[in-house]
XYZ file of C-alpha atoms in Angstrom:
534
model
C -59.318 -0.673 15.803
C -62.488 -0.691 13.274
C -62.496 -2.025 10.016
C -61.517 1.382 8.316
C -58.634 2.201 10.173
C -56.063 4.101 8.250
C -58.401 4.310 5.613
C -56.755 7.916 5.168
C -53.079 7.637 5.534
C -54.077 5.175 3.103
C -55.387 7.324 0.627
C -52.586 9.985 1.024
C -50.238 7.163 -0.275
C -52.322 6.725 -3.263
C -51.890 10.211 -3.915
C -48.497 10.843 -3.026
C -47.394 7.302 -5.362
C -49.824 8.882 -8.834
C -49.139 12.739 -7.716
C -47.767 12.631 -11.788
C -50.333 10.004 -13.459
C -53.201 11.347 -11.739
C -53.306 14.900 -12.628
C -52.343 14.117 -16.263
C -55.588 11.788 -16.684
C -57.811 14.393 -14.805
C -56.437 17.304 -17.217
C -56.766 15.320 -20.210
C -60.507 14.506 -19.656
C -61.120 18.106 -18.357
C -59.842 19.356 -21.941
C -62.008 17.097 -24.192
C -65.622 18.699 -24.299
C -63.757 22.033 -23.445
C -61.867 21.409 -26.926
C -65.026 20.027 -28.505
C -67.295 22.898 -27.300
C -65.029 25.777 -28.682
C -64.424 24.379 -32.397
C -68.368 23.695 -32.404
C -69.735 27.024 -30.959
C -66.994 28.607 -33.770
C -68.934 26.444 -36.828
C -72.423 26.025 -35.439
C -73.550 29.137 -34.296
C -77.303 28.801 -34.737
C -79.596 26.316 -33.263
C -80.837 25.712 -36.767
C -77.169 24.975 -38.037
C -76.841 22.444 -34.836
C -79.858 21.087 -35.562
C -79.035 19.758 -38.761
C -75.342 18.493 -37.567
C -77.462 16.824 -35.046
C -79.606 15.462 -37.387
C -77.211 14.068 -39.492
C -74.562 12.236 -37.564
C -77.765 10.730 -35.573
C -79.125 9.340 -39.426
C -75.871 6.917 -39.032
C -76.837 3.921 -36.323
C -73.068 3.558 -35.743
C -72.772 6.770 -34.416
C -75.739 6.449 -32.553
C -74.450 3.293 -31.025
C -71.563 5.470 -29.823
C -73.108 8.720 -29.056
C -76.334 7.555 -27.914
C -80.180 9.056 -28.782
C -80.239 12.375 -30.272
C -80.794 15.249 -28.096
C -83.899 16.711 -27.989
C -82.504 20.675 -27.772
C -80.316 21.803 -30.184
C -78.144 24.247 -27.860
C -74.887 23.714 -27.552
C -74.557 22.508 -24.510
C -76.741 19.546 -25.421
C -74.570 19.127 -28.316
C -71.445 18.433 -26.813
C -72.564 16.445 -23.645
C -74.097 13.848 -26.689
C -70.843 14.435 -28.794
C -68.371 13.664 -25.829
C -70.380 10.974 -24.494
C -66.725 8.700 -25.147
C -65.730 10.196 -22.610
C -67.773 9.028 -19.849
C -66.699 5.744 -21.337
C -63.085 6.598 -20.964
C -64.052 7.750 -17.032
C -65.341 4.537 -16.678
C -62.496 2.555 -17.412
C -60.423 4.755 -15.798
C -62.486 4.015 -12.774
C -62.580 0.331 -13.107
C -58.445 0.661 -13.304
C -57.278 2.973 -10.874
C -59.605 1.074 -8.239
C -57.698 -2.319 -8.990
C -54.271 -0.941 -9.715
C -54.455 0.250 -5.800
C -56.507 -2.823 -4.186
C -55.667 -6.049 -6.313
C -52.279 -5.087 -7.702
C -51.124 -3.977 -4.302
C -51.949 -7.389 -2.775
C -50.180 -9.355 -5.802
C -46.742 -7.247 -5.404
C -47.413 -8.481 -1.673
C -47.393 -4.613 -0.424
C -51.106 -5.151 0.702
C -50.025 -7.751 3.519
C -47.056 -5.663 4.655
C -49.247 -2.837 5.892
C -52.145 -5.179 7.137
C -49.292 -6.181 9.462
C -49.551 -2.173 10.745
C -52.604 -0.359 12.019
C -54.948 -1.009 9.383
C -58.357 -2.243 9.303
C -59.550 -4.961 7.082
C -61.471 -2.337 4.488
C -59.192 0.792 4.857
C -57.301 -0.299 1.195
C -60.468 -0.957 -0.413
C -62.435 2.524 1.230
C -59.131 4.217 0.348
C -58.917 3.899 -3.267
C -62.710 4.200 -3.818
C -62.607 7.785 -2.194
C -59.404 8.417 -3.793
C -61.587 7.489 -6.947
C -64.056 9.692 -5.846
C -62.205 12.986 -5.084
C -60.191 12.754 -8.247
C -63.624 12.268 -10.437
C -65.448 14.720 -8.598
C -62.268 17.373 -9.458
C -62.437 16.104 -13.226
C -66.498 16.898 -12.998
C -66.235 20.465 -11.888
C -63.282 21.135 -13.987
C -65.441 19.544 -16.683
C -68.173 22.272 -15.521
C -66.328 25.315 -15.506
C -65.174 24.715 -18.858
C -68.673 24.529 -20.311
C -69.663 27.801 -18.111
C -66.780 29.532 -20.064
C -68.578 28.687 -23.509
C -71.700 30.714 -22.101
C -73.482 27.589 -21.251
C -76.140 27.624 -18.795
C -74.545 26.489 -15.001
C -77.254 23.935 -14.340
C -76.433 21.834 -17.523
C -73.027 22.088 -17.000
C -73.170 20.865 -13.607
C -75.358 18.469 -14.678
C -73.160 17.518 -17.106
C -69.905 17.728 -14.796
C -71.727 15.297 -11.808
C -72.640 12.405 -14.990
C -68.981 12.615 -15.930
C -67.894 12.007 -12.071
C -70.223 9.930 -12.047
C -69.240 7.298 -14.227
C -66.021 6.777 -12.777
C -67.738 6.613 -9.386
C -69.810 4.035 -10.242
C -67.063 1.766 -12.041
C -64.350 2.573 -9.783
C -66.893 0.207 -7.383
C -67.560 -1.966 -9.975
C -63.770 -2.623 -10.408
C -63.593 -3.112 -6.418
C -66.008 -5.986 -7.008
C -64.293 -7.789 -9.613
C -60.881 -6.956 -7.414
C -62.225 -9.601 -4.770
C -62.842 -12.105 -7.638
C -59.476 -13.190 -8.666
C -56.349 -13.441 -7.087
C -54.442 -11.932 -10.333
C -54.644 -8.525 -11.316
C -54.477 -9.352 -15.143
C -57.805 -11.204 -14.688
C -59.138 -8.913 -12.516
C -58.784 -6.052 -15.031
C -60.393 -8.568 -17.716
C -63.729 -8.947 -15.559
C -63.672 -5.346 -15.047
C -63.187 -4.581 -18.783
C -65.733 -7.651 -19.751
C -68.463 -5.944 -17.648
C -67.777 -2.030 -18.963
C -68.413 -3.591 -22.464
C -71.326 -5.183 -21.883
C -72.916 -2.066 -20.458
C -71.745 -0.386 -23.308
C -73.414 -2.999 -25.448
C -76.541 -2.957 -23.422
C -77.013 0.700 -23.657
C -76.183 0.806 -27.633
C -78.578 -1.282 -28.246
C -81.433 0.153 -26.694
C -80.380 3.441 -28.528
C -80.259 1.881 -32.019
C -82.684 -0.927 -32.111
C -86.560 -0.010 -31.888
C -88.240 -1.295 -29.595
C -85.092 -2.000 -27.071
C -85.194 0.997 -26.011
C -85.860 -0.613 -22.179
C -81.598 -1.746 -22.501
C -80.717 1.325 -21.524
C -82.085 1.188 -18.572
C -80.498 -2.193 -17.863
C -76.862 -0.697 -18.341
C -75.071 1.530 -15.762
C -73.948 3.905 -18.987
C -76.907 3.946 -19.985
C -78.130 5.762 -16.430
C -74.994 8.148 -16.966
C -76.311 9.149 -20.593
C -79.808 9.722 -19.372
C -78.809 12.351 -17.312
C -79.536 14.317 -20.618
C -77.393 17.771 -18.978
C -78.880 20.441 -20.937
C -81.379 18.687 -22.179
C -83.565 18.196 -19.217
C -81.266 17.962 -16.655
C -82.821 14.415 -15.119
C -80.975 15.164 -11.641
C -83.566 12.338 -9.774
C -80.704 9.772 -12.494
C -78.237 11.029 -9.916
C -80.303 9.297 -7.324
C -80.538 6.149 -8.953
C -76.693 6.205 -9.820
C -75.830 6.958 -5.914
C -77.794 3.874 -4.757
C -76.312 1.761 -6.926
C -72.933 2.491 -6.176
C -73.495 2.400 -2.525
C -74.834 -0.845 -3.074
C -71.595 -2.080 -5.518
C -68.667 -0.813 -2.659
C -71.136 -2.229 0.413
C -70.862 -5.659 -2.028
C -67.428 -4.911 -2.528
C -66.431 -4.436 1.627
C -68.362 -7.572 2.308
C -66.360 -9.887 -0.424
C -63.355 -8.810 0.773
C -64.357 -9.441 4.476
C -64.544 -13.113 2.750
C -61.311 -13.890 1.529
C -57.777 -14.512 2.627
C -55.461 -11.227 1.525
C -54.011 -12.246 -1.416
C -56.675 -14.952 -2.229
C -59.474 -14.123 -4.363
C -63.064 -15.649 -4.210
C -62.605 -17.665 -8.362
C -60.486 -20.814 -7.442
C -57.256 -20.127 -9.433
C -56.833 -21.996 -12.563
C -53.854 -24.793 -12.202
C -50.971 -24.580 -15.137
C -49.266 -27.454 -16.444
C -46.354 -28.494 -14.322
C -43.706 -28.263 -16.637
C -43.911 -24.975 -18.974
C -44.510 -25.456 -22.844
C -41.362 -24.961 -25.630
C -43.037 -22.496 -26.896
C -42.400 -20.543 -23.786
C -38.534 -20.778 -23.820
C -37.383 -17.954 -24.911
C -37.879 -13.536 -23.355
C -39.403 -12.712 -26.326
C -42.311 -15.839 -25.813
C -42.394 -14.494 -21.656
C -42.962 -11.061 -23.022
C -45.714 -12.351 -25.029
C -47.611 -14.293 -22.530
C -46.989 -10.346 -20.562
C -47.853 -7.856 -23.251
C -50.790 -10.234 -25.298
C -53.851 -9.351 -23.315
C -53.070 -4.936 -23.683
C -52.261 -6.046 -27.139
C -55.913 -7.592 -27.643
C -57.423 -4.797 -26.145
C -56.254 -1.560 -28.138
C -56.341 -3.481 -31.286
C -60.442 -4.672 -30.545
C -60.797 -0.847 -28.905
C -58.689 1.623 -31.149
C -58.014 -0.495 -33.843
C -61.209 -2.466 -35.201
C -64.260 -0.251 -33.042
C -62.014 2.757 -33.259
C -61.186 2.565 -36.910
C -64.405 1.970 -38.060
C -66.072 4.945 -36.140
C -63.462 7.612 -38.030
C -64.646 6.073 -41.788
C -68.010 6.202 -40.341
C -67.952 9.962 -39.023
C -65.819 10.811 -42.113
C -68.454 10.746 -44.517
C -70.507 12.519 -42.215
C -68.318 15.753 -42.063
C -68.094 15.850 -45.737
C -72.049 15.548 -45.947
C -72.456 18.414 -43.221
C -71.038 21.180 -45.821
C -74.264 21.399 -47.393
C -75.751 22.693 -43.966
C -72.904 25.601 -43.033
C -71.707 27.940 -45.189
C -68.657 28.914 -42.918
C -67.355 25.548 -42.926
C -68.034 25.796 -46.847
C -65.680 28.424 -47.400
C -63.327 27.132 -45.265
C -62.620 23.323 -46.679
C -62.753 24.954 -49.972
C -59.811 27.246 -49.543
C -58.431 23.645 -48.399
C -59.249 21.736 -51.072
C -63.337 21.878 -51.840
C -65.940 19.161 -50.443
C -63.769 16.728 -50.072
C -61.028 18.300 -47.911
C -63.394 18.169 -45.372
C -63.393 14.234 -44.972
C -59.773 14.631 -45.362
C -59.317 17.025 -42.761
C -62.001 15.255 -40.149
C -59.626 11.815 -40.616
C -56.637 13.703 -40.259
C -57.577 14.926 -37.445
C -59.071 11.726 -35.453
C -56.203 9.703 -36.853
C -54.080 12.469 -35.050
C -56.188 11.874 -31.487
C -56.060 7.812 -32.442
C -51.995 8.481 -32.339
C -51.906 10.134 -29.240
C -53.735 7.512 -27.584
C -51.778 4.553 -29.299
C -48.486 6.611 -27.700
C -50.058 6.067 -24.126
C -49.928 2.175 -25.059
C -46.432 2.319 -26.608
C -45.608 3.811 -23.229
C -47.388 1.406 -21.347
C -45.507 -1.408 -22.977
C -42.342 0.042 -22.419
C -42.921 0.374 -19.174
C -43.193 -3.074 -18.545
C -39.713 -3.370 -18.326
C -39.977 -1.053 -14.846
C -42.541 -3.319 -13.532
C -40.931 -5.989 -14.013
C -37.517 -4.856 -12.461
C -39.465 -3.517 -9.469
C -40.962 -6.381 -8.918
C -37.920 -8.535 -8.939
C -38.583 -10.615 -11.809
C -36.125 -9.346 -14.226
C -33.403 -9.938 -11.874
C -34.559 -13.966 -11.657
C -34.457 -14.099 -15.239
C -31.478 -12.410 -16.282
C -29.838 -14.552 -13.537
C -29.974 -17.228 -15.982
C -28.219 -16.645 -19.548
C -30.285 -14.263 -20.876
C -28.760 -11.173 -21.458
C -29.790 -7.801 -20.654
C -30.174 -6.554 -24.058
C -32.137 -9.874 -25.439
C -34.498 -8.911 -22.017
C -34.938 -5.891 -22.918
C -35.611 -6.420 -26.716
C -38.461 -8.991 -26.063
C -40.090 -5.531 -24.361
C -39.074 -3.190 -26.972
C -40.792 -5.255 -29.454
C -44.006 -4.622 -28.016
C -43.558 -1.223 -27.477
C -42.540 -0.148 -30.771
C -44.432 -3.201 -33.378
C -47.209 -2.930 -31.061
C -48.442 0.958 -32.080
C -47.547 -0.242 -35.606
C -49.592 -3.271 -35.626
C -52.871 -0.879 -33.820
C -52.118 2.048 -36.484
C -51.858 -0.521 -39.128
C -55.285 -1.752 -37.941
C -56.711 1.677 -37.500
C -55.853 2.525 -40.832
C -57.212 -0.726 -42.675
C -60.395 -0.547 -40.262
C -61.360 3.159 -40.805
C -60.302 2.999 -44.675
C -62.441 0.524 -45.563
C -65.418 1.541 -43.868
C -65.084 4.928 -44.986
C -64.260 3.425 -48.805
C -67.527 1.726 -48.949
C -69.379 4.497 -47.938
C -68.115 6.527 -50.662
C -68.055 3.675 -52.898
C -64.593 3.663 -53.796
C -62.295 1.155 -51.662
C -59.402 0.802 -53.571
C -58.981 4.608 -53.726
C -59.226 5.567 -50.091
C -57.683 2.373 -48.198
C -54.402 3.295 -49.182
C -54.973 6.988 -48.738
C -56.767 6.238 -44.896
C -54.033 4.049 -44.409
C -51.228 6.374 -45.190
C -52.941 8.863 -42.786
C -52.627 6.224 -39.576
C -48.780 4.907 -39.848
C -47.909 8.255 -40.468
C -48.483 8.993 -37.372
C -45.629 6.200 -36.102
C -42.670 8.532 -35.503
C -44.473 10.371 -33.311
C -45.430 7.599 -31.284
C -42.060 5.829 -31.456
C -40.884 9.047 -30.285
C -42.306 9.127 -26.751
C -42.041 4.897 -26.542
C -38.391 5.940 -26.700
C -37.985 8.647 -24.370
C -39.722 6.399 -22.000
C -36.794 3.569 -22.912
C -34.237 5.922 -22.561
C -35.263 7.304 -18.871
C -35.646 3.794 -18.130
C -32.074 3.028 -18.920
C -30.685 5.448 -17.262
C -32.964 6.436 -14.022
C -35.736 3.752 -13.649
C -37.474 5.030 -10.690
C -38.267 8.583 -13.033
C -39.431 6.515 -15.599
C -43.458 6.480 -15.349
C -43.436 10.275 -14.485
C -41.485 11.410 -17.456
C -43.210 9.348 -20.030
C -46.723 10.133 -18.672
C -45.663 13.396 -18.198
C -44.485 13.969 -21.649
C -47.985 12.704 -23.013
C -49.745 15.240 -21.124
C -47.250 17.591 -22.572
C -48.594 16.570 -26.308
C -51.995 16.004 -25.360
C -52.029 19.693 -24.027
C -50.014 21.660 -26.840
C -52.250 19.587 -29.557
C -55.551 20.118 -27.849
C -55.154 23.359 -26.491
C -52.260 24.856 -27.514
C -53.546 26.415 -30.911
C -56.193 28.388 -28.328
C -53.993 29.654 -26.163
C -52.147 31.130 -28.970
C -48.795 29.594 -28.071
C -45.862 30.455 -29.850
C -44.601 27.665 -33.088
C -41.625 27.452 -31.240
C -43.262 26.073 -28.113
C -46.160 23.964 -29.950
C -42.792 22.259 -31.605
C -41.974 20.833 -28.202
C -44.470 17.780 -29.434
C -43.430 15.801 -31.908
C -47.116 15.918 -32.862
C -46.781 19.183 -34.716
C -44.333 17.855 -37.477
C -46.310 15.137 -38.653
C -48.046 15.769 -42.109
C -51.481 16.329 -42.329
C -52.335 13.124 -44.285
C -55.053 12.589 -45.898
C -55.162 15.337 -48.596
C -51.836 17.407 -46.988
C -48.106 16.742 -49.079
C -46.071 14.336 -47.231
C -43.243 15.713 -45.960
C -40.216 13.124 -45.373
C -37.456 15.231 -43.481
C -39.234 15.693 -40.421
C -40.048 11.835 -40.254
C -36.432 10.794 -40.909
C -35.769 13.309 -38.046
C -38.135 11.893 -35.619
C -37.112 8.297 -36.203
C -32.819 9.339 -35.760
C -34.386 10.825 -32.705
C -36.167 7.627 -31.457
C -33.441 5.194 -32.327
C -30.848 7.679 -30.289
C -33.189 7.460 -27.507
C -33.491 3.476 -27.534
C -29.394 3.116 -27.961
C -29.495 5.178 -24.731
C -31.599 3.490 -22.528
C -30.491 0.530 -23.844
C -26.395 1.579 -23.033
C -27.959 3.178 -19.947
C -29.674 -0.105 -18.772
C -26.089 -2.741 -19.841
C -24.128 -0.068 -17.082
C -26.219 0.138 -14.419
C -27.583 -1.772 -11.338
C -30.197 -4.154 -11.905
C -32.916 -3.907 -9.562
C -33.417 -0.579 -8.959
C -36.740 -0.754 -6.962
């Protein structure tokens, strides 16, 4: 038996256990620059009118530090690989994630020794989810591809464009092998993994906005990814570079896991106190210690960086009437100049809620992981009851989306206030726009609650599946000409256009009856049933 042994059957499981989260991710990234390239090509039509959208959102050095340097062609391809550039970003983490939810995870649940104890070799878990990785990036690339080719795009950009996209989560889904060996906890793991994607971010922005710095980029993985410059060169000898390095990062990877014990991790564990602090007596205090760390991260990453990139952007679009009569005409039958901000925040405040819903369902699905992992069951051994369990989760999953709208809002109404010199005006209006969004949310936090309650085990496909669900009618529904009745489905569609739309408060009420029947399910569901269900 060699060291990859089983490496296969291996990667069939991985497949077979996120046959629902897996093609939800890969569609939802697949849609983005699709979505982005069809609204531009409708307002932008000439290279002259792209050049001076171009021109303008790269005049701000906060979009730049996002979006990275201008491109150098104005077609539209060129456009939208620079405009989605987030989204290599997003395939990054991604990669960094899915890598240690399937290597370091597996081996803290204790799965990981069970089937060493079979036939398979020391690297098969490791080889397994980095080709796993692979495959499912390489899918999202050509999908990614194909939909440029459908905007009449030229095949070698959007390839081009399609392989960087892969590429990034290639080349992180090593990275977060790497950091995998490090520690023997997954939390930490992730941390590392996150730590590093941010300071290649960092890297790479600053190259792209400071003068003189421009060498940074070159220093930062992204930055290698952005270079590829798909329609705008095509720099496919990048690829080369990118290969070698990730060869390198999973050889490093095999050989520090060759090094440790399973289980172990190469970063001595930290020793806790021996006797646990009052602060920590009480489920709500344990879920806090469990949910903190997600918490931390949406509120730094939607809320504060997030936040301030819509008021950023928002003045932009208002400024970008001057250069396109068509998008003239049509904010002015919606208001005049400054619908256009309006609509543009609106909009992104719309996206911000979708993603916020994928943590609301995150958090409530901490209660599953917990139960499957048999902690629950130690705990509510004691004289805790199930309902005071469960409520320490719920408040995360419910006050947490609040809290990272509420942040969102503040964030992207200030910025966007001092920009147009008038704060006390548009923080309130900004801010209106971002918990309006909450029922929504709330809505598919509970749905996840209530499956939970009543059939665990379909709990993580039904909530991730009914994400995709809104992520697909709201993105790409309006295309594909759906009918009202369907594009209903998501409780997206009745939220009011705020900024600069009438609020309308019956369809709110509605969707918060709807959420608190859906928690007093689960909830009844969870008091009547067996406890685990693993």
């Amino acid at each position: 038996m060699n060291a990859f042994t089983g490496t296969g059957s291996l990667a069939r499981l991985i497949v077979r256990r996120d046959r629902v989260l897996l093609p939800i991710w890969m569609l939802f990234l697949a849609v983005l620059p699709l979505s982005l390239a069809s609204g531009t090509a409708a307002l932008y039509k000439t290279d002259a009118e792209r050049q001076g959208y171009i021109d303008d959102l790269g005049a701000s050095p906060l979009l730049l530090l996002f979006y990275g340097t201008k491109p150098s062609d104005p077609n539209l391809g060129a456009l939208i690989f620079w405009r989605s550039a987030t989204g290599m970003v997003i395939m990054a983490l991604i990669g960094v994630l899915f890598v240690i939810r399937h290597t370091r995870v597996e081996e803290e649940a204790g799965r990981r020794e069970l089937l060493g104890a079979t036939v398979v070799g020391r690297h098969a878990a490791v080889a397994a989810a980095l080709a796993t990785m692979t495959g499912a990036s390489l899918i999202v690339g050509l999908l990614v591809a194909l939909g440029m080719m459908s905007q009449d795009t030229p095949a070698a950009g959007a390839f081009a464009m399609g392989l960087a996209w892969a590429a990034a989560g290639i080349l992180f889904g090593a990275i977060g092998a790497v950091t995998a060996q490090l520690s023997e906890g997954a939390g930490a793991a992730r941390g590392i993994g996150i730590a590093v994607l941010g300071v290649a971010f960092g890297l790479r922005g600053a190259g792209d906005v400071t003068t003189g710095l421009s060498w940074l980029t070159w220093v930062s993985p992204l930055g290698w990814i952005y270079n590829v410059h798909a329609y705008a060169g095509d720099h496919w000898w990048v690829f080369g570079v990118i290969a070698v390095a990730t060869a390198a990062v999973a050889l490093l990877a095999l050989r520090l896991s060759a090094r440790r014990d399973v289980g172990a991790g190469l970063l001595p564990p930290r020793l806790g106190p021996a006797s646990a602090a009052p602060s920590l007596s009480s489920p709500l205090a344990l879920a806090w210690r469990l949910h903190r760390g997600s918490l931390y991260g949406w509120l730094v990453g939607l809320g504060v960086v997030g936040g301030l990139l819509f008021g950023g952007v928002a003045k932009t679009s208002a400024d970008l009437l001057a250069d396109n009569e068509e998008l003239t005409q049509i904010m002015q039958r919606i208001g005049g100049r400054s619908g256009a901000a309006d609509v543009f925040l609106a909009g992104t405040l719309g996206l911000g809620a979708i993603a916020v819903a994928a943590y609301g369902i995150s958090a409530a699905l901490r209660m599953r992981t917990e139960e499957a992992a048999l902690r629950s069951e130690a705990l509510l051994a004691t004289g805790v009851s199930r309902l005071r369990w469960a409520a320490s989760h719920l408040v995360f999953a419910f006050l947490g989306p609040t809290v990272v709208m509420l942040v969102t809002g503040l964030a992207a109404g200030l910025f966007y206030g001092a920009t147009t010199g008038d704060v006390g005006r548009e923080v309130p209006r900004v801010l209106a726009g971002a918990l309006v969004q909450l029922p929504a949310i709330w809505v598919l936090a509970a749905l996840t609650v209530a499956v939970f309650g009543l059939t665990p085990r379909r709990a993580p496909a039904i909530g991730w599946a009914a994400l995709s669900v809104c992520v697909v009618l709201g993105q790409i529904g309006a295309a594909l000409q759906l009918s009202q009745t369907l594009l209903d489905v998501s409780p997206f569609t009745h939220i009011p256009r705020v900024p600069g739309g009438p609020v309308a408060v019956v369809p709110l009420l509605v969707l918060t009856v709807i959420t608190v029947a859906l928690v007093a399910a689960g909830l009844a569901g969870f008091r009547r049933r067996s406890v685990p269900v693993t």
